[in-house]
C-alpha cells in the first residue's frame, strides 16, 4: 500500500470518517467480563478498529489455523471513538480468522466516572469492514514538507540508507494507534528528501520481542553472504531482555528476511539498544556502536555476523542525566582555522575528525530528550574524545530534536542526518490524533573550529532549498522559508490575529539566539511544553534561516553554527512577521 504525502495536505478538522456506509459489523461473542471473540471474514480487505486514547490497552490476537498469526495492543473505544485504525485482513490467508480480545478492566471508564459494561463498549458498533482505509489528511497541524506517518504513531528514524537514487527511511511505528505502542519498523522512500511515499510495514515483532531502533547498511561486497549490494539491517529485539538482531534484504529494502541465528549480540544490562553499523575503511571492518545504559559499546566484524568487542566509551563524559540512546559514529572534514562550517560535499581528508552522536533522555538542555555529541579520534578500535569530560556539546538547542542519526551510503561523501521532531516529555500528548510526530528537516553535518574547539555544523540539506520558490513573495504562510539578514541585535516575532506569537531574540555581543514559544498557541496539553530555548551562536550570525511548517519552527545559522528545532501549535497560522534589526525575505513552497 502506497500513499503519497501530497495527498494529505488539504487540512480540515479531524473526524472519524473511517466508517463505511452499509459496512457489516462483526458480531462479538462475550466470554467473560474481560474476554471477547469475533469471527472475521478475510474476504474483506480491512477491519476498522475504533480507538479512544484515554482508555487502557486491550490485547488483540489474530488466530488462523489454530495459531496466533498477529498480536498487538490497541486502545479500543469505550465511550466514544476518537479515530479508527486498520487491521488489514488481506495480509491473512483466505477464509476466516478469529479475533481474540482481552480487555483490561481499567479500560472501561466513562467520562463522568464509573464503569461501562463490556457489552456497551462503543467499539463493538464501530468495528466494521471496509474495502480500503482512508488516509486523507484530517489534521490542520500535519506538516506540508516534513515526513510524517500516514497514520499512527512515529518516533525514532531507523535503518536509513541511500541506494540507486532513492533515500530509504524506516521509523519506529505503531500501526494501531497514535501513541507509543507495538513497535514496528515502517518504511518510506524519497527521491529528493522532501516528498515521501509510505511503503508500509517492513519489520514486525516476533518471538524475541517488538522491533526497537537500529540501522541499515548497503553491503556492497556481500561480506555477510547475502549477495553483493544486499541491505543488512540491525535492530533491537525488545522482549524480556533487549538483544540485537539482524535482517537482510535483496530487493532494495522493500522486504526483509530475519537472520536465523538471532539474536546476534546480548548483554546482561537492561538498557542495551539501538545498534548503528558503519564501514571502517582503514581496517576493512564493519563497526557496530550500541548504547548500554549510560555508555556506548563498540564492536568490529568482517562479515556482519560475528562481532568482536573492541571498547567502551562514555564513563564521565558529557551528560549522564538520562539513558544514552541512538548512537552514530562518522568521520567528518574540519574547516581548519575558520569559524564557518565546511562545505556539505567536502570529502574527509587530512583535516578530519570523528564525531560520535549520543542521544539522551532525559537530560536535554531545556528538559527531556536531546542530542549530544563528542569529537575526537577513532582507529577502528577505540573512540578517544578530545574534550574535557565535563563538557557537553548539543547538536540542536530546541526542545524537539531527538534520535538523530545519519543515512548510510549517502552520495558525494555527505553525512545527512534526520531527527525525530518531538520530546518524550509530551510526545504522546501533542494535539494531533490521526498521526503523531514528524521528522525534522534533513540536515548535512560537518565540523568547524571556534576559539580552538571543534563543533558540529548543521545545515539544512541542499535538497531542502529546492522545495521553495526561488523568488521571495513577501507573504507569510503556514508553510514557508524565511531568510533574515541581521545587522546586529535583532528581535523577530511571528504572530496571528489571536494574539499568539513566537519571539526570537539575537544578542550579537553575547553570541546567543533565543526562541520564546510560551505564548505560541496551544501549550496546556503539557506543563513541560511552554519554554524559552537559548543557543550559543559561536560567532556572529549574518543570515538566519527559518522554516515554518504548520506545527514547527526550525532556525539555522546559514553558516551551520547554530540549530534550534521547536514545535508550535497556533490556533491560526502565523500571518505576520515583525523584524527589528534586520530584513526578512519569505519564500513560499513550490
XYZ file of C-alpha atoms in Angstrom:
590
model
C 0.000 0.000 0.000
C 1.447 3.383 -1.016
C 0.096 6.767 -0.070
C 1.802 9.936 -1.305
C 2.272 12.710 1.251
C 0.984 15.147 -1.381
C -2.471 13.624 -0.901
C -2.547 14.593 2.786
C -2.056 18.319 2.588
C -5.669 19.563 2.482
C -6.241 20.486 6.111
C -9.586 20.121 7.850
C -10.849 19.261 11.319
C -10.176 15.735 12.491
C -13.160 13.440 12.351
C -13.523 9.686 12.345
C -14.519 9.283 8.703
C -13.225 5.732 8.531
C -16.660 4.113 8.956
C -18.086 2.916 5.660
C -21.824 3.236 4.996
C -23.533 -0.137 4.867
C -20.460 -1.971 6.122
C -21.052 -5.106 8.128
C -20.159 -5.214 11.796
C -18.522 -8.423 13.099
C -20.650 -9.852 15.880
C -18.866 -10.092 19.249
C -19.142 -13.159 21.461
C -18.760 -12.234 25.144
C -16.999 -14.974 27.102
C -16.444 -13.113 30.382
C -16.234 -9.537 31.611
C -12.673 -9.330 30.180
C -12.762 -11.658 27.155
C -14.373 -11.256 23.719
C -14.062 -13.194 20.445
C -15.103 -12.158 16.932
C -15.066 -14.317 13.823
C -13.743 -12.396 10.808
C -14.039 -12.913 7.076
C -10.794 -12.290 5.199
C -12.800 -11.766 2.021
C -12.898 -8.134 3.146
C -9.695 -6.112 2.976
C -9.828 -4.091 6.192
C -11.332 -4.255 9.658
C -11.647 -0.754 11.157
C -10.785 -0.601 14.876
C -12.253 2.370 16.816
C -9.768 3.975 19.228
C -10.330 6.050 22.365
C -6.984 7.377 23.553
C -7.926 7.942 27.193
C -8.568 4.223 27.726
C -6.099 1.464 28.590
C -4.804 -1.008 26.025
C -6.661 -4.148 25.108
C -4.649 -7.168 23.943
C -5.743 -8.389 20.491
C -4.691 -11.689 18.902
C -5.497 -12.755 15.351
C -5.820 -16.545 15.087
C -5.818 -18.658 11.925
C -5.409 -22.443 11.624
C -5.403 -22.517 15.451
C -2.215 -20.428 15.513
C -1.644 -16.833 16.598
C -0.548 -15.003 13.426
C -0.659 -11.447 14.780
C -0.710 -9.949 18.265
C -0.893 -6.290 19.276
C -2.284 -3.744 21.752
C -4.996 -1.225 20.930
C -6.943 1.323 22.998
C -10.384 0.174 21.870
C -13.164 2.756 22.220
C -15.310 2.519 25.344
C -17.479 5.678 25.464
C -16.584 7.421 22.190
C -14.437 6.995 19.080
C -11.520 9.395 18.591
C -10.386 7.860 15.297
C -10.024 4.471 13.613
C -7.003 2.355 12.720
C -6.903 -0.500 10.179
C -6.374 -4.217 10.672
C -5.507 -5.380 7.151
C -7.321 -8.658 6.604
C -5.844 -9.057 3.119
C -2.492 -9.807 4.804
C -4.022 -13.030 6.169
C -4.773 -16.357 4.490
C -8.081 -16.533 2.660
C -11.055 -17.796 4.614
C -11.810 -16.966 8.218
C -9.866 -15.660 11.179
C -10.645 -15.313 14.848
C -10.067 -12.028 16.682
C -9.388 -12.776 20.352
C -9.663 -9.687 22.601
C -8.601 -9.454 26.246
C -9.827 -6.304 27.963
C -8.090 -4.534 30.820
C -10.904 -3.806 33.317
C -9.391 -0.362 33.851
C -10.329 0.069 30.200
C -13.994 0.685 30.933
C -14.324 4.125 32.479
C -16.881 6.719 31.387
C -16.002 10.440 31.231
C -18.318 11.066 34.188
C -16.771 8.260 36.227
C -17.903 4.724 36.940
C -17.617 1.742 34.649
C -19.288 0.945 31.342
C -20.403 -2.631 30.876
C -18.287 -4.585 28.381
C -21.302 -5.201 26.113
C -21.854 -1.439 25.874
C -18.372 -0.501 24.671
C -18.525 1.869 21.682
C -16.032 -0.225 19.728
C -18.480 -3.102 19.029
C -20.757 -0.904 16.902
C -17.893 0.995 15.322
C -15.810 -2.055 14.401
C -16.663 -2.509 10.713
C -15.375 -3.991 7.471
C -14.133 -1.749 4.658
C -12.526 -2.165 1.276
C -9.853 0.476 1.973
C -8.514 2.726 4.697
C -8.839 6.460 4.132
C -5.578 8.306 4.823
C -6.778 11.706 3.588
C -5.334 14.369 5.854
C -7.806 15.381 8.576
C -5.268 17.325 10.684
C -4.663 21.068 10.444
C -1.287 20.562 12.143
C 0.029 17.980 9.668
C 3.242 19.369 8.106
C 3.365 20.208 4.404
C 7.036 19.407 3.784
C 8.210 17.247 6.700
C 7.938 13.456 6.746
C 5.081 12.085 8.864
C 3.458 8.645 9.105
C 0.305 8.145 7.031
C -1.468 7.362 10.308
C -0.493 6.232 13.774
C 2.483 6.932 15.977
C 6.105 7.544 14.901
C 9.287 8.120 16.881
C 12.968 7.340 16.080
C 14.204 7.241 12.485
C 15.748 3.819 11.816
C 17.756 1.943 9.203
C 18.258 4.873 6.840
C 20.257 4.388 3.625
C 20.624 5.755 0.089
C 20.762 3.451 -2.919
C 20.161 3.820 -6.667
C 18.836 7.361 -6.367
C 16.378 6.572 -3.553
C 16.507 7.637 0.098
C 15.116 4.922 2.376
C 13.744 5.881 5.793
C 12.497 3.352 8.339
C 10.979 4.505 11.593
C 9.555 3.368 14.911
C 5.854 2.920 14.232
C 2.577 1.966 15.900
C 0.038 0.976 13.210
C -2.752 0.552 15.793
C -2.864 3.958 17.467
C -1.294 7.401 17.649
C 0.515 6.832 20.925
C 3.663 4.771 21.590
C 2.998 1.007 21.385
C 3.531 -2.085 19.174
C 6.976 -1.003 17.974
C 7.473 -1.934 14.312
C 9.730 -0.684 11.531
C 7.703 1.139 8.890
C 9.223 2.280 5.594
C 9.106 5.441 3.480
C 11.065 6.336 0.342
C 12.015 9.576 -1.388
C 13.914 10.766 -4.439
C 14.579 14.231 -3.014
C 14.435 14.010 0.819
C 11.298 16.180 0.813
C 8.496 14.185 -0.859
C 7.966 10.812 0.797
C 5.996 7.717 -0.183
C 4.758 5.399 2.574
C 5.765 1.824 1.755
C 4.071 0.066 4.687
C 5.466 -2.104 7.484
C 8.957 -3.516 6.943
C 9.995 -5.466 10.068
C 7.427 -6.653 12.624
C 7.663 -8.197 16.078
C 8.434 -11.866 16.615
C 9.131 -14.266 19.482
C 12.200 -12.241 20.504
C 10.168 -9.071 21.037
C 8.994 -5.885 19.397
C 11.315 -4.047 16.993
C 13.225 -1.142 18.514
C 15.653 1.236 16.812
C 18.674 0.373 14.702
C 20.414 0.963 11.389
C 20.985 -0.486 7.918
C 23.983 -0.672 5.584
C 24.467 -1.433 1.912
C 26.806 -4.461 1.864
C 28.438 -3.619 -1.458
C 30.846 -6.565 -1.494
C 28.462 -9.102 0.005
C 30.588 -9.679 3.102
C 27.614 -11.132 5.005
C 26.957 -13.800 2.377
C 23.588 -12.437 1.256
C 24.911 -11.203 -2.092
C 26.524 -8.003 -3.312
C 24.566 -4.834 -2.532
C 22.281 -6.607 -0.080
C 20.816 -4.303 2.557
C 21.614 -5.548 6.064
C 19.610 -4.130 8.971
C 20.444 -4.298 12.665
C 17.754 -3.610 15.255
C 16.959 -4.212 18.906
C 14.619 -7.086 19.739
C 12.770 -5.789 22.802
C 11.377 -8.740 24.720
C 12.099 -9.846 28.270
C 15.617 -8.598 27.505
C 16.926 -6.181 24.890
C 19.073 -8.025 22.352
C 20.460 -7.137 18.933
C 19.120 -8.877 15.825
C 19.780 -8.789 12.101
C 17.663 -8.980 8.941
C 18.631 -8.693 5.288
C 17.003 -7.581 2.065
C 17.830 -8.462 -1.544
C 15.141 -6.203 -3.071
C 16.491 -2.788 -2.022
C 14.932 -2.780 1.412
C 11.307 -3.454 0.498
C 11.169 -6.856 2.231
C 13.457 -8.341 4.869
C 14.378 -11.863 5.937
C 15.310 -12.204 9.588
C 18.619 -13.936 10.310
C 18.005 -17.467 11.601
C 20.651 -17.192 14.348
C 19.190 -14.094 16.051
C 19.971 -12.586 18.489
C 23.486 -11.689 17.364
C 24.511 -9.646 20.417
C 23.339 -9.856 24.024
C 24.059 -8.112 27.320
C 23.130 -8.518 30.976
C 22.391 -4.756 31.170
C 18.636 -3.973 30.757
C 19.099 -0.826 28.603
C 21.014 -2.305 25.646
C 19.749 -0.984 22.343
C 19.904 0.953 19.060
C 22.811 -0.644 17.129
C 24.400 1.546 14.464
C 26.709 -0.066 11.878
C 29.302 1.695 9.689
C 32.113 0.566 7.393
C 35.662 1.457 8.572
C 37.886 1.543 5.511
C 41.364 1.644 7.188
C 40.743 -1.666 8.999
C 38.441 -3.121 6.305
C 35.932 -3.866 9.064
C 32.345 -3.242 9.981
C 31.961 -1.280 13.213
C 28.882 -1.555 15.426
C 28.248 1.003 18.168
C 25.395 0.282 20.572
C 24.123 2.059 23.675
C 24.253 0.325 27.048
C 22.611 2.313 29.833
C 24.903 5.396 30.075
C 27.797 4.425 27.845
C 28.492 3.033 24.362
C 29.982 -0.316 23.366
C 31.971 -0.701 20.152
C 32.326 -3.992 18.230
C 34.012 -4.973 14.956
C 33.255 -7.645 12.351
C 34.424 -8.824 8.937
C 31.117 -10.454 7.969
C 28.340 -8.540 9.779
C 27.552 -11.705 11.742
C 30.413 -12.441 14.134
C 31.276 -9.490 16.363
C 34.386 -8.822 18.475
C 34.177 -6.428 21.409
C 36.626 -3.540 20.998
C 35.994 -0.909 23.666
C 33.606 1.160 25.770
C 33.101 4.907 25.655
C 31.239 7.332 27.844
C 32.099 6.972 31.501
C 32.368 10.501 32.966
C 31.975 12.162 29.538
C 29.117 14.524 28.699
C 25.637 14.480 30.184
C 24.525 11.468 32.245
C 21.135 12.659 33.486
C 19.301 10.043 31.387
C 19.709 6.882 29.360
C 22.050 7.042 26.356
C 20.368 6.003 23.110
C 20.601 6.044 19.287
C 24.359 6.397 18.684
C 26.129 7.194 15.415
C 29.805 7.408 14.505
C 31.353 9.105 11.451
C 34.447 10.846 10.102
C 33.903 14.443 9.003
C 36.027 17.174 7.403
C 37.063 20.143 9.537
C 37.199 23.735 8.322
C 40.605 24.365 9.859
C 41.290 27.926 11.004
C 37.777 29.120 10.230
C 34.715 29.848 12.323
C 32.435 28.693 9.499
C 31.202 25.250 8.632
C 32.792 23.193 5.887
C 31.011 22.597 2.600
C 28.408 19.839 2.549
C 30.216 17.925 -0.203
C 33.747 18.149 1.162
C 35.426 14.749 1.456
C 37.245 13.647 4.629
C 40.963 14.257 4.183
C 43.918 15.017 6.441
C 41.874 17.709 8.196
C 39.175 15.450 9.596
C 37.969 14.227 12.945
C 35.443 11.729 14.226
C 32.018 12.643 15.528
C 30.152 10.390 17.965
C 26.442 11.172 18.298
C 24.717 10.235 21.545
C 21.017 10.923 22.055
C 19.935 11.146 25.702
C 16.609 11.037 27.541
C 16.083 12.859 29.846
C 18.861 15.403 30.361
C 18.390 17.831 27.465
C 19.416 21.466 27.989
C 15.758 22.542 28.396
C 14.332 19.313 29.771
C 13.510 15.927 28.306
C 15.247 14.398 25.302
C 18.058 15.900 23.204
C 21.124 15.088 21.094
C 24.631 15.467 22.464
C 27.850 14.716 20.592
C 31.573 14.211 21.078
C 34.533 14.921 18.779
C 37.853 13.115 18.694
C 39.679 10.228 17.053
C 38.740 6.661 16.155
C 41.189 3.996 14.965
C 38.727 1.171 14.356
C 39.043 0.008 17.936
C 38.609 2.910 20.333
C 36.999 6.352 20.245
C 39.021 8.981 22.137
C 37.235 12.223 22.962
C 39.337 15.382 22.652
C 37.287 17.497 25.063
C 37.097 17.952 28.782
C 34.936 15.104 30.134
C 32.670 17.592 31.937
C 31.817 19.466 28.724
C 28.538 18.722 26.954
C 28.006 19.701 23.309
C 24.438 19.824 21.985
C 23.660 19.427 18.293
C 20.374 21.353 18.468
C 19.188 23.751 21.178
C 15.444 23.337 20.682
C 13.097 21.152 22.688
C 12.169 18.981 19.702
C 15.253 17.293 18.266
C 15.979 13.676 19.219
C 17.089 10.249 17.996
C 19.225 11.946 15.343
C 21.199 9.548 13.116
C 22.512 9.595 9.523
C 21.842 7.809 6.229
C 24.270 5.077 5.177
C 25.820 5.321 1.703
C 24.789 8.948 1.117
C 26.102 10.381 -2.174
C 29.237 12.535 -2.536
C 30.575 11.561 0.874
C 27.816 13.513 2.616
C 26.578 12.759 6.119
C 22.849 13.515 6.076
C 21.094 13.398 9.440
C 17.399 13.185 10.262
C 15.936 13.839 13.735
C 12.660 12.918 15.361
C 10.950 16.280 15.930
C 9.411 15.809 19.358
C 10.251 15.333 23.022
C 9.445 12.410 25.297
C 8.098 14.851 27.896
C 4.919 15.370 25.821
C 5.184 13.384 22.584
C 2.111 11.278 23.390
C 0.015 14.351 24.254
C 0.599 16.817 21.395
C -2.740 17.979 19.894
C -2.997 15.680 16.875
C -4.944 12.420 16.588
C -4.731 10.955 13.081
C -0.951 10.812 13.464
C 1.685 11.849 15.968
C 5.176 13.120 15.241
C 7.205 14.297 12.279
C 10.859 14.179 11.350
C 12.839 17.383 11.374
C 14.344 18.663 8.150
C 17.203 16.614 6.680
C 20.476 18.285 7.532
C 24.089 17.877 6.377
C 26.704 17.608 9.115
C 30.266 18.966 9.159
C 32.821 20.242 11.678
C 34.204 23.706 12.355
C 36.682 25.307 14.752
C 35.706 28.131 17.081
C 38.033 29.522 19.762
C 40.227 26.450 19.491
C 37.447 23.882 19.901
C 35.742 21.638 17.375
C 31.965 21.795 16.946
C 29.416 20.080 14.717
C 27.992 22.233 11.949
C 24.358 21.692 10.993
C 22.931 22.941 7.682
C 19.618 22.136 6.001
C 20.434 19.741 3.168
C 20.651 21.271 -0.330
C 17.510 19.366 -1.325
C 15.536 21.387 1.232
C 16.070 24.690 -0.565
C 14.886 23.256 -3.889
C 11.457 22.799 -2.307
C 10.908 26.582 -2.118
C 10.321 29.176 -4.814
C 13.497 30.994 -5.915
C 11.854 34.411 -5.574
C 10.685 35.958 -2.308
C 6.949 36.711 -2.067
C 6.689 38.906 0.997
C 3.680 36.987 2.374
C 3.869 34.830 5.491
C 2.090 31.465 5.167
C 1.649 28.356 7.295
C 4.429 26.576 5.362
C 7.328 28.674 4.116
C 11.007 29.564 4.483
C 12.257 32.923 5.785
C 15.765 34.334 5.407
C 16.546 37.162 7.814
C 19.594 39.333 7.135
C 20.786 40.533 10.542
C 22.540 43.859 11.168
C 23.329 43.188 14.826
C 20.979 42.666 17.764
C 17.578 41.611 16.456
C 14.073 40.666 17.574
C 11.886 38.632 15.210
C 8.231 37.991 16.039
C 5.761 35.692 14.299
C 2.136 36.321 15.283
C -1.515 35.796 14.363
C -4.831 37.550 14.958
C -5.455 35.540 18.137
C -2.546 37.204 19.910
C -0.440 34.059 19.729
C 3.209 34.656 18.929
C 6.745 33.308 18.891
C 9.521 35.775 19.697
C 13.130 35.160 18.634
C 15.953 37.279 20.025
C 19.519 37.525 18.737
C 22.138 39.068 21.020
C 25.215 39.786 18.904
C 27.517 40.645 21.833
C 26.538 37.667 23.970
C 26.507 35.437 20.853
C 23.146 33.874 21.719
C 19.888 33.163 19.933
C 16.668 32.521 21.868
C 13.159 31.380 20.915
C 10.162 32.006 23.200
C 7.147 29.772 22.495
C 5.368 30.339 25.815
C 2.508 32.130 24.005
C 2.791 30.317 20.688
C -0.700 28.738 20.779
C -1.815 25.521 22.466
C 0.558 24.706 25.338
C -1.796 23.377 28.026
C -1.511 19.707 26.986
C 1.750 19.521 28.982
C 3.346 21.548 31.763
C 6.696 20.948 30.028
C 5.809 22.440 26.637
C 5.857 26.232 27.182
C 9.535 27.163 27.133
C 12.236 29.611 26.121
C 15.180 27.884 24.447
C 18.581 29.579 24.066
C 21.561 28.592 21.894
C 25.150 29.809 21.628
C 25.869 31.069 18.094
C 29.678 30.704 18.321
C 30.334 33.876 16.380
C 28.206 36.434 14.582
C 25.082 35.408 12.686
C 24.690 37.202 9.369
C 21.814 35.210 7.867
C 19.194 33.412 9.952
C 17.211 30.739 8.104
C 13.725 29.962 9.464
C 11.496 27.106 8.304
C 7.793 27.232 9.280
C 5.536 24.232 8.676
C 2.062 24.211 10.355
C 3.326 22.914 13.729
C 7.081 23.522 13.720
C 9.684 26.263 13.605
C 13.316 25.380 12.835
C 16.042 28.025 12.957
C 19.545 27.725 11.475
C 22.542 29.975 11.175
C 23.257 29.894 7.414
C 26.895 29.022 8.148
C 25.850 25.995 10.193
C 26.991 27.178 13.622
C 23.581 27.008 15.330
C 20.384 24.963 15.025
C 17.133 25.082 17.001
C 14.009 22.941 16.424
C 10.734 23.663 18.245
C 7.124 22.569 17.814
C 4.310 25.139 17.933
C 0.525 24.691 17.765
C -1.123 28.031 16.911
C -4.923 28.116 16.679
C -4.484 30.049 13.422
C -1.347 30.115 11.243
C 1.059 32.937 11.932
C 0.368 35.569 9.250
C 2.515 38.479 10.436
C 6.271 38.852 10.864
C 7.955 41.795 12.598
C 11.732 42.217 12.403
C 13.714 44.745 14.410
C 17.390 44.798 13.499
C 17.217 43.026 10.161
C 15.335 42.398 6.947
C 13.240 39.308 6.157
C 12.563 37.619 2.826
C 9.813 34.984 2.628
C 9.979 32.076 0.178
C 6.792 30.016 -0.397
C 6.876 26.289 -1.080
C 6.723 25.154 -4.708
